[in-house]
Coordinates of C-alpha atoms and ligand atoms in Angstrom, one line a residue:
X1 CA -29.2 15.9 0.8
X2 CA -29.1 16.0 -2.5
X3 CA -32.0 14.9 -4.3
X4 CA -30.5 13.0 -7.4
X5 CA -32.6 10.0 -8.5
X6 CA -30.0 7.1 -9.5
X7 CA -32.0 4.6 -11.7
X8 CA -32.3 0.9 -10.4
X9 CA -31.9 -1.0 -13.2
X10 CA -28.4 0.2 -15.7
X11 CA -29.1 -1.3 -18.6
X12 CA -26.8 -1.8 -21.5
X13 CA -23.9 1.5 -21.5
X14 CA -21.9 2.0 -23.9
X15 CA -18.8 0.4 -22.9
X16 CA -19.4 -0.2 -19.4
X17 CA -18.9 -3.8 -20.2
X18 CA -16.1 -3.6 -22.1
X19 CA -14.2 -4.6 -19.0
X20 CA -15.4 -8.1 -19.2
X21 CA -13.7 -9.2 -22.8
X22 CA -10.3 -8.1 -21.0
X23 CA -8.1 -9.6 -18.3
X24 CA -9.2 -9.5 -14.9
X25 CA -7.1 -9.9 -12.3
X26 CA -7.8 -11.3 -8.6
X27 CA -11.3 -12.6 -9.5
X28 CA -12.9 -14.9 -7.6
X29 CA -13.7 -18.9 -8.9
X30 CA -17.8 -19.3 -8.3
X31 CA -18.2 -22.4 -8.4
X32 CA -22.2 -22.1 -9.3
X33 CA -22.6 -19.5 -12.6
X34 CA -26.5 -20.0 -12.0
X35 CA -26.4 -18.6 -8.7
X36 CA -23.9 -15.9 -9.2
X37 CA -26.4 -14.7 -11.7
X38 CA -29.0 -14.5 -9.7
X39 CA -26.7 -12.7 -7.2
X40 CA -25.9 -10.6 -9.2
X41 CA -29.6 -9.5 -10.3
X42 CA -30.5 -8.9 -6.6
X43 CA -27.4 -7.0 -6.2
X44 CA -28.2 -4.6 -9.3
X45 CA -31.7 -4.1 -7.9
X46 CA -30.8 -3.2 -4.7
X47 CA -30.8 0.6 -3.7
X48 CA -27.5 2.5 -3.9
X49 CA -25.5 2.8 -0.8
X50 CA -24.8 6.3 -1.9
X51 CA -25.6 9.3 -4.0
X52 CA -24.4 10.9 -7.7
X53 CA -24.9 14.2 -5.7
X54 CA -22.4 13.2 -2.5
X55 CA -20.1 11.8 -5.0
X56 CA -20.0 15.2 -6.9
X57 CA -19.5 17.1 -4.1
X58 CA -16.4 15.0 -3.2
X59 CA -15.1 15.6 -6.3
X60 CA -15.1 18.8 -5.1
X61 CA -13.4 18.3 -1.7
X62 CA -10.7 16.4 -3.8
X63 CA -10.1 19.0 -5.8
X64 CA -9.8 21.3 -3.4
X65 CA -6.8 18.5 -1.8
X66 CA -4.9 18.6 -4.9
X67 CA -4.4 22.8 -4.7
X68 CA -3.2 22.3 -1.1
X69 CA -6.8 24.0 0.2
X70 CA -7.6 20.6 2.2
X71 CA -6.2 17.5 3.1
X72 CA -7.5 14.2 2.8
X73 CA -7.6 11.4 5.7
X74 CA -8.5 8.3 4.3
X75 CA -8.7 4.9 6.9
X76 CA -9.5 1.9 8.3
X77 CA -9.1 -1.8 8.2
X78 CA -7.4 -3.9 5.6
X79 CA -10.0 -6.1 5.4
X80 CA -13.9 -5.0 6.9
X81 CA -15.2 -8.6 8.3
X82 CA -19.4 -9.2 8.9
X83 CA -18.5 -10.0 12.5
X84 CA -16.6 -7.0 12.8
X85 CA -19.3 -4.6 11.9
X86 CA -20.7 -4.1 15.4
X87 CA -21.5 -0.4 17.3
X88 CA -19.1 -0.4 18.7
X89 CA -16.0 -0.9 16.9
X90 CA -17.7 1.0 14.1
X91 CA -18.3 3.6 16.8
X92 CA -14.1 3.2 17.5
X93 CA -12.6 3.7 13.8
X94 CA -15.0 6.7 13.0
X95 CA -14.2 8.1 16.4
X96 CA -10.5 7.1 15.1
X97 CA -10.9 9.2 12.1
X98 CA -12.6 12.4 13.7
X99 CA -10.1 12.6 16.3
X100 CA -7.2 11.9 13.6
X101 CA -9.1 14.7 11.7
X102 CA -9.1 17.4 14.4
X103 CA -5.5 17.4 15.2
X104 CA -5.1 17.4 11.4
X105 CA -7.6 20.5 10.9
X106 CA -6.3 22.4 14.6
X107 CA -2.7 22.1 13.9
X108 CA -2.6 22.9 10.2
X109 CA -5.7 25.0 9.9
X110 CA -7.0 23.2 7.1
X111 CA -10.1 21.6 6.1
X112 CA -10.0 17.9 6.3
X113 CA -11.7 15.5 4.1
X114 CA -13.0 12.3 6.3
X115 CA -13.0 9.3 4.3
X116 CA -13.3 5.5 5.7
X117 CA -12.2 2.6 4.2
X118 CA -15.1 1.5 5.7
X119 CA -18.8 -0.1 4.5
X120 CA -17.7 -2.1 1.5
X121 CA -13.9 -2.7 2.1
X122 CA -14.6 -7.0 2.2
X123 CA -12.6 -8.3 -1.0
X124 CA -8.6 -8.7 -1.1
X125 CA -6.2 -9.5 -3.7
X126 CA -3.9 -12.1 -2.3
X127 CA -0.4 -12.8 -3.6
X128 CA -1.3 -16.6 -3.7
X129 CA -4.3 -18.5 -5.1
X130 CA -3.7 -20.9 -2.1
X131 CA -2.4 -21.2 1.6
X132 CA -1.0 -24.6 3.0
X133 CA -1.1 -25.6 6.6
X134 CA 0.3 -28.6 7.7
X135 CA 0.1 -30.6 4.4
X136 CA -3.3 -29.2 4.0
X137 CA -3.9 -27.0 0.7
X138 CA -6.8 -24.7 0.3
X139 CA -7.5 -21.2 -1.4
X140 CA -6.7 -18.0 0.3
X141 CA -9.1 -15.8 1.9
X142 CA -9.7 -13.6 -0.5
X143 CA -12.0 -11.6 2.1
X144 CA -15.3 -11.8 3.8
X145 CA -17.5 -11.2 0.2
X146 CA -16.0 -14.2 -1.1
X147 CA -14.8 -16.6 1.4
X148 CA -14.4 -17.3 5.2
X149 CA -11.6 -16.7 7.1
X150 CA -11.5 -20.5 8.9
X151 CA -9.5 -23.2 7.7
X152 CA -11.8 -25.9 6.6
X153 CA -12.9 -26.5 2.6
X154 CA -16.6 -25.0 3.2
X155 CA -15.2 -22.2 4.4
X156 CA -12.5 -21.2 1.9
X157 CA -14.8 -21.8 -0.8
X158 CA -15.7 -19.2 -2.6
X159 CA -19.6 -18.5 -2.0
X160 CA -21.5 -15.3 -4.4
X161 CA -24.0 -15.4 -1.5
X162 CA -21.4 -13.8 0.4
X163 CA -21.3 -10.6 -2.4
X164 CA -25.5 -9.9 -1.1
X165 CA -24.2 -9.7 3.0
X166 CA -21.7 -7.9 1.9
X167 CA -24.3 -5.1 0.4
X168 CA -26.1 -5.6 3.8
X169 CA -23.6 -4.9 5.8
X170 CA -22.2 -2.5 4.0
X171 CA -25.4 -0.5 4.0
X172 CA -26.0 -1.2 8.1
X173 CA -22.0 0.5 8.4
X174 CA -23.1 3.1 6.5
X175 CA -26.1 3.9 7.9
X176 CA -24.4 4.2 11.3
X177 CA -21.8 6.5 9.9
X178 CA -24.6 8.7 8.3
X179 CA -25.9 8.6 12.0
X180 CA -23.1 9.5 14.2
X181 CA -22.0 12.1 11.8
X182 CA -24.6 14.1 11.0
X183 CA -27.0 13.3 14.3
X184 CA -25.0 15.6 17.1
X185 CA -21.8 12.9 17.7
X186 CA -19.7 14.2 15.2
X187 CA -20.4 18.0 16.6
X188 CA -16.8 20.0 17.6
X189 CA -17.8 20.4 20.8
X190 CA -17.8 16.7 21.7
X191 CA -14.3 16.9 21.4
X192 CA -13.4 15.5 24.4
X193 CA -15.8 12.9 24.4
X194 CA -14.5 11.0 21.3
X195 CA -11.8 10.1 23.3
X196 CA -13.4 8.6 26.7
X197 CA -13.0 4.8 26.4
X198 CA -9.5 4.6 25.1
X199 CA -6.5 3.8 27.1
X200 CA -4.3 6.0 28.7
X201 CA -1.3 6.7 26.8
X202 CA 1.0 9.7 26.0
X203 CA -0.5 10.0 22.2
X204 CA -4.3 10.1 24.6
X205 CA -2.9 12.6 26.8
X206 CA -1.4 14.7 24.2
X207 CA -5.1 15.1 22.5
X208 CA -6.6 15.5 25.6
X209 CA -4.6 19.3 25.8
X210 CA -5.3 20.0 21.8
X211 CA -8.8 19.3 23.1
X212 CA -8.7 21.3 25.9
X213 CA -7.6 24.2 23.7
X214 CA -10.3 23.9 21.0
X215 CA -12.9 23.8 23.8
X216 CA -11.4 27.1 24.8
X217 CA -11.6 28.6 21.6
X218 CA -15.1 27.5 20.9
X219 CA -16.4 28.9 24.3
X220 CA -14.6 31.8 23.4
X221 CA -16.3 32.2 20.3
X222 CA -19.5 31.6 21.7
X223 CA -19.5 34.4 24.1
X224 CA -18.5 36.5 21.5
X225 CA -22.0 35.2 19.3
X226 CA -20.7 33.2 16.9
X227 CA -23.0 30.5 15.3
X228 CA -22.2 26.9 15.6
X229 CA -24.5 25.4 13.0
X230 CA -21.1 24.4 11.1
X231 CA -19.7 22.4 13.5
X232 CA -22.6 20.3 14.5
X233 CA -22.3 17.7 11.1
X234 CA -19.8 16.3 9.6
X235 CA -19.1 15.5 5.8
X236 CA -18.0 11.9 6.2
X237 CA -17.1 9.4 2.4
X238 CA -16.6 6.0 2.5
X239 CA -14.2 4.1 -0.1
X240 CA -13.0 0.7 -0.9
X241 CA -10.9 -1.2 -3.4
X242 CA -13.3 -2.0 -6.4
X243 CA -12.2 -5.6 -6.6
X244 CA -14.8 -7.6 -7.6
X245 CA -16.8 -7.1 -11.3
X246 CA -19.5 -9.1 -9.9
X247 CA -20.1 -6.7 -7.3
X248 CA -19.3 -3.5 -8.5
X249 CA -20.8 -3.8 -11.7
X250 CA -24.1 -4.4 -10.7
X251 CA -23.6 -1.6 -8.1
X252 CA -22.9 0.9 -11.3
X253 CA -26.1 2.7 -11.7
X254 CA -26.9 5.8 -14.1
X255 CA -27.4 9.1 -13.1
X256 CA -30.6 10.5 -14.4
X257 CA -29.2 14.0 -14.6
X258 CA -26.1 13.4 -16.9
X259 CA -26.9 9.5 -18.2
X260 CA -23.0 9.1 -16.6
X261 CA -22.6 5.6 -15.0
X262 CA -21.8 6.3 -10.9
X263 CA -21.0 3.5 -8.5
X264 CA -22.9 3.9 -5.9
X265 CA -21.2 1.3 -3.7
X266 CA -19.0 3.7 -2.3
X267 CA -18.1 7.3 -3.0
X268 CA -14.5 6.8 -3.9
X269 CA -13.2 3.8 -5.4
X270 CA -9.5 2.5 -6.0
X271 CA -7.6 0.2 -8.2
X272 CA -5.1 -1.3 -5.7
X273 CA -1.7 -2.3 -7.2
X274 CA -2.0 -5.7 -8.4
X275 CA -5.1 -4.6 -10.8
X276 CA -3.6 -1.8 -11.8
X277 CA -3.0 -3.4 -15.3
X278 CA -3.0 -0.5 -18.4
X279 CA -4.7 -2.7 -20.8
X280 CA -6.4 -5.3 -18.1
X281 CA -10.2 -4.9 -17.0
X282 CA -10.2 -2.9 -13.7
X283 CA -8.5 0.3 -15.2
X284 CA -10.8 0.1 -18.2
X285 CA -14.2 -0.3 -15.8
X286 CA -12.1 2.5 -13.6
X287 CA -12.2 4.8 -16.3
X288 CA -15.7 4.8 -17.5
X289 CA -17.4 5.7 -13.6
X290 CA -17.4 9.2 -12.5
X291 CA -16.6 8.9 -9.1
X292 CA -13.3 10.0 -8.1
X293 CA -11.1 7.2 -8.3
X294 CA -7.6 6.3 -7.1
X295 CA -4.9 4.3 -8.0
X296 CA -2.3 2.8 -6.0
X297 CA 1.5 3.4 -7.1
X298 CA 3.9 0.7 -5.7
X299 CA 8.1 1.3 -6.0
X300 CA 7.8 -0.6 -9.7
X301 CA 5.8 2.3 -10.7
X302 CA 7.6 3.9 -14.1
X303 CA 6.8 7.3 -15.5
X304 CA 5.5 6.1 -18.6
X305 CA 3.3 3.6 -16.4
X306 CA 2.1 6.9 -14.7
X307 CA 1.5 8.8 -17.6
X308 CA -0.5 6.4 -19.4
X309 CA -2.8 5.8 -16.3
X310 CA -3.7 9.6 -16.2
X311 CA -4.5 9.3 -20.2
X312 CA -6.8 6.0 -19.2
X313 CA -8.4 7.5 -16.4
X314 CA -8.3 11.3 -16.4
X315 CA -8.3 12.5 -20.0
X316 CA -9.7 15.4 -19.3
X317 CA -7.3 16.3 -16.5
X318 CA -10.9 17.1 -14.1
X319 CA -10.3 18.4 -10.9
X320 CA -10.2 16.0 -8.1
X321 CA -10.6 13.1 -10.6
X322 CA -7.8 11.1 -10.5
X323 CA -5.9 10.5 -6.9
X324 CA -2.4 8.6 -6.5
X325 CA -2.2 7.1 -3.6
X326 CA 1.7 5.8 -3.4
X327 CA 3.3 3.1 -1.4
X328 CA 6.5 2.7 -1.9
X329 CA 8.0 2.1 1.4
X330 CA 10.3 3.9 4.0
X331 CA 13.9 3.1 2.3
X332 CA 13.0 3.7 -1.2
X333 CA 10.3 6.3 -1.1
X334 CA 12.8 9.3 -1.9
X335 CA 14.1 7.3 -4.4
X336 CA 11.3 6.3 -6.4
X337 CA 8.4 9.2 -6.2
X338 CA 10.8 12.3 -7.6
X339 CA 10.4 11.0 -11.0
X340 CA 6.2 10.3 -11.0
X341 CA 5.7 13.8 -9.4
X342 CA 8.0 15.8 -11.5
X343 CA 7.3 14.1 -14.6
X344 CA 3.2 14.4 -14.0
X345 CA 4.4 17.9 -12.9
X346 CA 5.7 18.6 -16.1
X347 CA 3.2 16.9 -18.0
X348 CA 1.0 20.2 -16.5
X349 CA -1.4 17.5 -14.9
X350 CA -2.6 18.4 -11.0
X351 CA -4.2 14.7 -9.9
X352 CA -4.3 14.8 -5.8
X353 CA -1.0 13.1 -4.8
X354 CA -1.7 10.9 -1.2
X355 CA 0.9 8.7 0.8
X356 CA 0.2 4.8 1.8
X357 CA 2.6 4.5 4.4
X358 CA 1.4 0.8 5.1
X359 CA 1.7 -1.0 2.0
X360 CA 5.4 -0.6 1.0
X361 CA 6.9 -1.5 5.1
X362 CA 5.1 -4.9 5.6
X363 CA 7.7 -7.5 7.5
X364 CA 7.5 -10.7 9.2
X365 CA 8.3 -10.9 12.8
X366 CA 10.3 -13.7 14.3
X367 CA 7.4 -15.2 15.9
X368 CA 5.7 -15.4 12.5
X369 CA 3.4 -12.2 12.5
X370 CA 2.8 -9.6 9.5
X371 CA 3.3 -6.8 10.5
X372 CA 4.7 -2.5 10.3
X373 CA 7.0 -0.8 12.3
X374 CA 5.8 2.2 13.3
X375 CA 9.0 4.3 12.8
X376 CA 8.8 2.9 9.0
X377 CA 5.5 4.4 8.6
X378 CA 6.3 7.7 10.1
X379 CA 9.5 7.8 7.7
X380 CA 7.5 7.3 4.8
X381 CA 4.9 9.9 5.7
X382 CA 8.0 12.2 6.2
X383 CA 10.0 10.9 2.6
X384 CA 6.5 11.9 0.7
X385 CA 6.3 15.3 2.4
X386 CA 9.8 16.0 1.5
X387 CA 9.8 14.8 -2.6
X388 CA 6.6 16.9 -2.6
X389 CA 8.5 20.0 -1.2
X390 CA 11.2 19.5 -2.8
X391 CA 9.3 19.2 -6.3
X392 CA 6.8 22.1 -5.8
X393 CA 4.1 19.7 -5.7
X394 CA 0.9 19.2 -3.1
X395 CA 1.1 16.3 -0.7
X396 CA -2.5 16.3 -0.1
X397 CA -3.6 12.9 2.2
X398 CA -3.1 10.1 4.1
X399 CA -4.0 6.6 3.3
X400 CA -3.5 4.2 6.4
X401 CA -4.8 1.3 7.8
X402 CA -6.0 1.8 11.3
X403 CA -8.4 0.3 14.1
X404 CA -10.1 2.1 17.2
X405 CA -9.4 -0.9 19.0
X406 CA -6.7 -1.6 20.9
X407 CA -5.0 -4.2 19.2
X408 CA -1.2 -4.8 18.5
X409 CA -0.3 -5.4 15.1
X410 CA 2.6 -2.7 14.1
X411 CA 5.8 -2.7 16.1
X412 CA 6.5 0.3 17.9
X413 CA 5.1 3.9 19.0
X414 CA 4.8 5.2 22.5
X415 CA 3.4 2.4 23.9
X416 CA 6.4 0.2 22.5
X417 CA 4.7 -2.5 20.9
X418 CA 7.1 -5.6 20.4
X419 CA 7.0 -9.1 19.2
X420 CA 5.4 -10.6 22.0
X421 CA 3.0 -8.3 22.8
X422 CA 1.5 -9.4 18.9
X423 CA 0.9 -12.5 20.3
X424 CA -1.7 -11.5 22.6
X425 CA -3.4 -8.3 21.0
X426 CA -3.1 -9.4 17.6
X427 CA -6.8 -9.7 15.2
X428 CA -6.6 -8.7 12.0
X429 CA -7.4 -11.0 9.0
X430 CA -5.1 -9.0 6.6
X431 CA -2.8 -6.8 7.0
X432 CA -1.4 -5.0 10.4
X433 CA -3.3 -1.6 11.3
X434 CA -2.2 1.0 13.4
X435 CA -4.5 0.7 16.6
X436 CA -6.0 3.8 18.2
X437 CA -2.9 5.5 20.2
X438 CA -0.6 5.3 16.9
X439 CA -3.4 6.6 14.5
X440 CA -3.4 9.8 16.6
X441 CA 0.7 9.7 16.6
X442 CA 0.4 9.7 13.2
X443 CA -2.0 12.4 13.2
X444 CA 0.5 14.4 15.0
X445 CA 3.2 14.0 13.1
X446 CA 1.1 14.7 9.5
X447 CA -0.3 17.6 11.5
X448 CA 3.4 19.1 12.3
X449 CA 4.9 18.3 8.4
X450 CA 1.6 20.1 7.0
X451 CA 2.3 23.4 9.5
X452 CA 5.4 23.5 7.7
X453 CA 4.1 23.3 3.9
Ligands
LIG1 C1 -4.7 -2.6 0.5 O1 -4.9 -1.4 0.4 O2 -5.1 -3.3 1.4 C2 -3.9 -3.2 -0.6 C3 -4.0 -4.5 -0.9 O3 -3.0 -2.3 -1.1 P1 -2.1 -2.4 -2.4 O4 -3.0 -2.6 -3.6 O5 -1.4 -1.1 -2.3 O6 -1.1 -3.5 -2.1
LIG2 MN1 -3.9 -4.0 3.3

């Protein structure tokens, strides 16, 4: 561990603030500016949930993405709820996620970068300020930092309390990520064990073999003396949407080595594609952190639009820096990314390109559910691998929404997921996420299109 000392209390920075005298979109309404301050005090004396030093050396790993030496797996829920953040289903995604990342790492022979969206992913920009129900009007959910899911007034109001349990539980998820990935369950040679639990099914069955294999080649290995040390930890990140000013700001601390701000609420950050705004507050607050930060590229997306974001937020051009996580969806994906990669290609800039197969194919079922088809997912993962090919460039992650659980909220996969089986397996807040069987699918699929780079 590195042993960087992040100061508790960041003070006045040059600029750091700036972000407040501009527009900020998707911002909750506290109704109490007393008690939000006092919030926000506790917040910005609370420890970090993670380090300058992890941070750097992700920087690192990204970098390493963007030249096609690694690949990044980035996942988890749409939305993180506090009742959610149990063992168990913490236990599930990560287990998710190292599985996901073997059959990624065995069949490409690559390193893979593990990254959640996990321990601080609780605020969502909504589309509407308000949601009716039967003649009755109330605001959104706007996730669990700022309001409750329920349909009643007290809960839909928006409560700063909420931003402190969010720190809470974001540091309780983290700590039992830090735990299962660097204290033995994370170790290579529990392949096979990360997928006891799960339901039979043929993406299951089809992991079971890769595992077989690896376990194989590892007691191969270790008759032949080879030492294991490597395999026993894990490097694991965690990331979020940096939503909310009053809870990320206070969470920017100052790195004693360099005086650089850091958030230290997560390692990575992003600007999702509603805040996205050139001149508005998030890109500016964005730009002043030195975590590596992404920024998500919707089908609107122009070249200039991508351009001028790299200016904002990677002047320098740093390695592993900046990270463009598109979502364009399935039909128009081949369409619309040619143009952002060559002309950032040609611009002589190398930020780490990553596909969001989730955002772009949202529908609405008959029966009135959000959700994905399956087939549109894997159609976008293959339409990024292709412009990327086809323009020289690196396609160098995944970015997905996905559950260990065994819910149904996308249509489709090898369990054939349809309509009605949503209405009995369906739990997410937010958006639909793939559940454990069609993560690995994925996986599978990613794995094949990167043997082929
Ligand atoms: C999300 O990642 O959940 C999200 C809201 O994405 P986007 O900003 O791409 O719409
Ligand atoms: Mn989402």
């Amino acid at each position: 561990m590195n042993e960087t000392v992040v100061a508790a209390n960041p003070g006045v920075i040059a600029g750091l603030d700036n972000y407040a005298t501009l527009a900020a979109a998707q911002q909750p309404t506290w109704p109490d500016a007393g008690k939000l301050a006092e919030v926000r005090a506790e917040l910005a004396k609370m420890p970090p949930l993670v380090f300058a030093g992890e941070v750097d050396i992700l920087r690192s790993r990204l970098a390493a993405a963007a030249e096609g030496k690694a690949f990044l797996l980035q996942g988890g829920d749409c939305a993180e709820t506090f009742a959610d953040a149990t063992a168990d289903r913490i236990r599930n995604r990560v287990k998710t996620l190292l599985q996901m990342a073997v059959v990624l790492t065995y069949g490409a022979s690559m390193p893979v970068i593990k990254m959640g969206r996990m321990a601080g992913q609780f605020a969502k920009p909504r589309s509407s300020n308000d949601e009716t129900r039967d003649g009755l009007t109330l605001p959104a959910y706007r996730g669990d930092a700022v309001n409750g899911y329920d349909f009643t007034a007290a809960s839909r109001e928006h409560n700063p309390e909420r931003l402190l349990k969010a720190y809470h539980t974001s540091a309780s998820t983290l700590n039992l990520i830090r735990a299962f990935t660097q204290g033995g369950f994370a170790d290579l040679r529990s392949v096979h064990e990360w997928n006891r639990g799960f339901t039979d099914n043929p993406a299951n069955a089809r992991y079971e073999s890769l595992a077989k294999e690896i376990d194989r080649a590892i007691k191969f290995m270790a008759a032949c003396g080879a030492d294991f040390d490597a395999l026993k930890t894990t490097e694991f990140y965690v990331s979020h949407e940096a939503l909310l000013f009053d809870y990320e700001r206070p969470m920017t601390r100052i790195d004693s080595r360099t005086g650089t701000p850091y958030s230290t609420s997560g390692h990575f950050v992003w600007v999702g594609e509603r805040t996205r705004q050139l001149d508005g507050a998030h890109i500016d607050f964005m730009s002043r952190l030195r975590n590596p930060i992404g920024v998500k590229l919707g089908p609107s997306t122009s070249v200039s639009d991508v351009l001028a974001l790299m200016d904002k937020l990677d002047p320098q051009r740093e390695p592993g820096r900046l990270t463009f996580i598109t979502r364009m969806g399935a039909p128009k994906i081949r369409e619309t990314l040619p143009a952002l990669v060559e002309a950032v290609r040609d611009a002589g800039a190398k930020p780490l390109w990553i596909t969001d197969p989730m955002h772009g194919n949202g529908i609405t079922t008959k029966n009135g559910y959000k959700s994905r088809r399956f087939d549109d997912v894997m159609d976008e993962v293959r339409g990024f691998f292709e412009v990327h090919r086809a323009a020289g460039t690196i396609p160098g992650g995944i970015h997905i929404e996905l559950t260990g659980d065994d819910v149904a909220e996308c249509l489709g996969g090898s369990e054939h997921i349809d309509e009605k089986t949503l209405e009995e397996r369906y739990e997410s807040l937010c958006d639909p996420r793939l559940n454990h069987s069609q993560s690995l699918e994925l996986a599978f699929l990613v794995a094949e299109a990167l043997a082929e780079r």
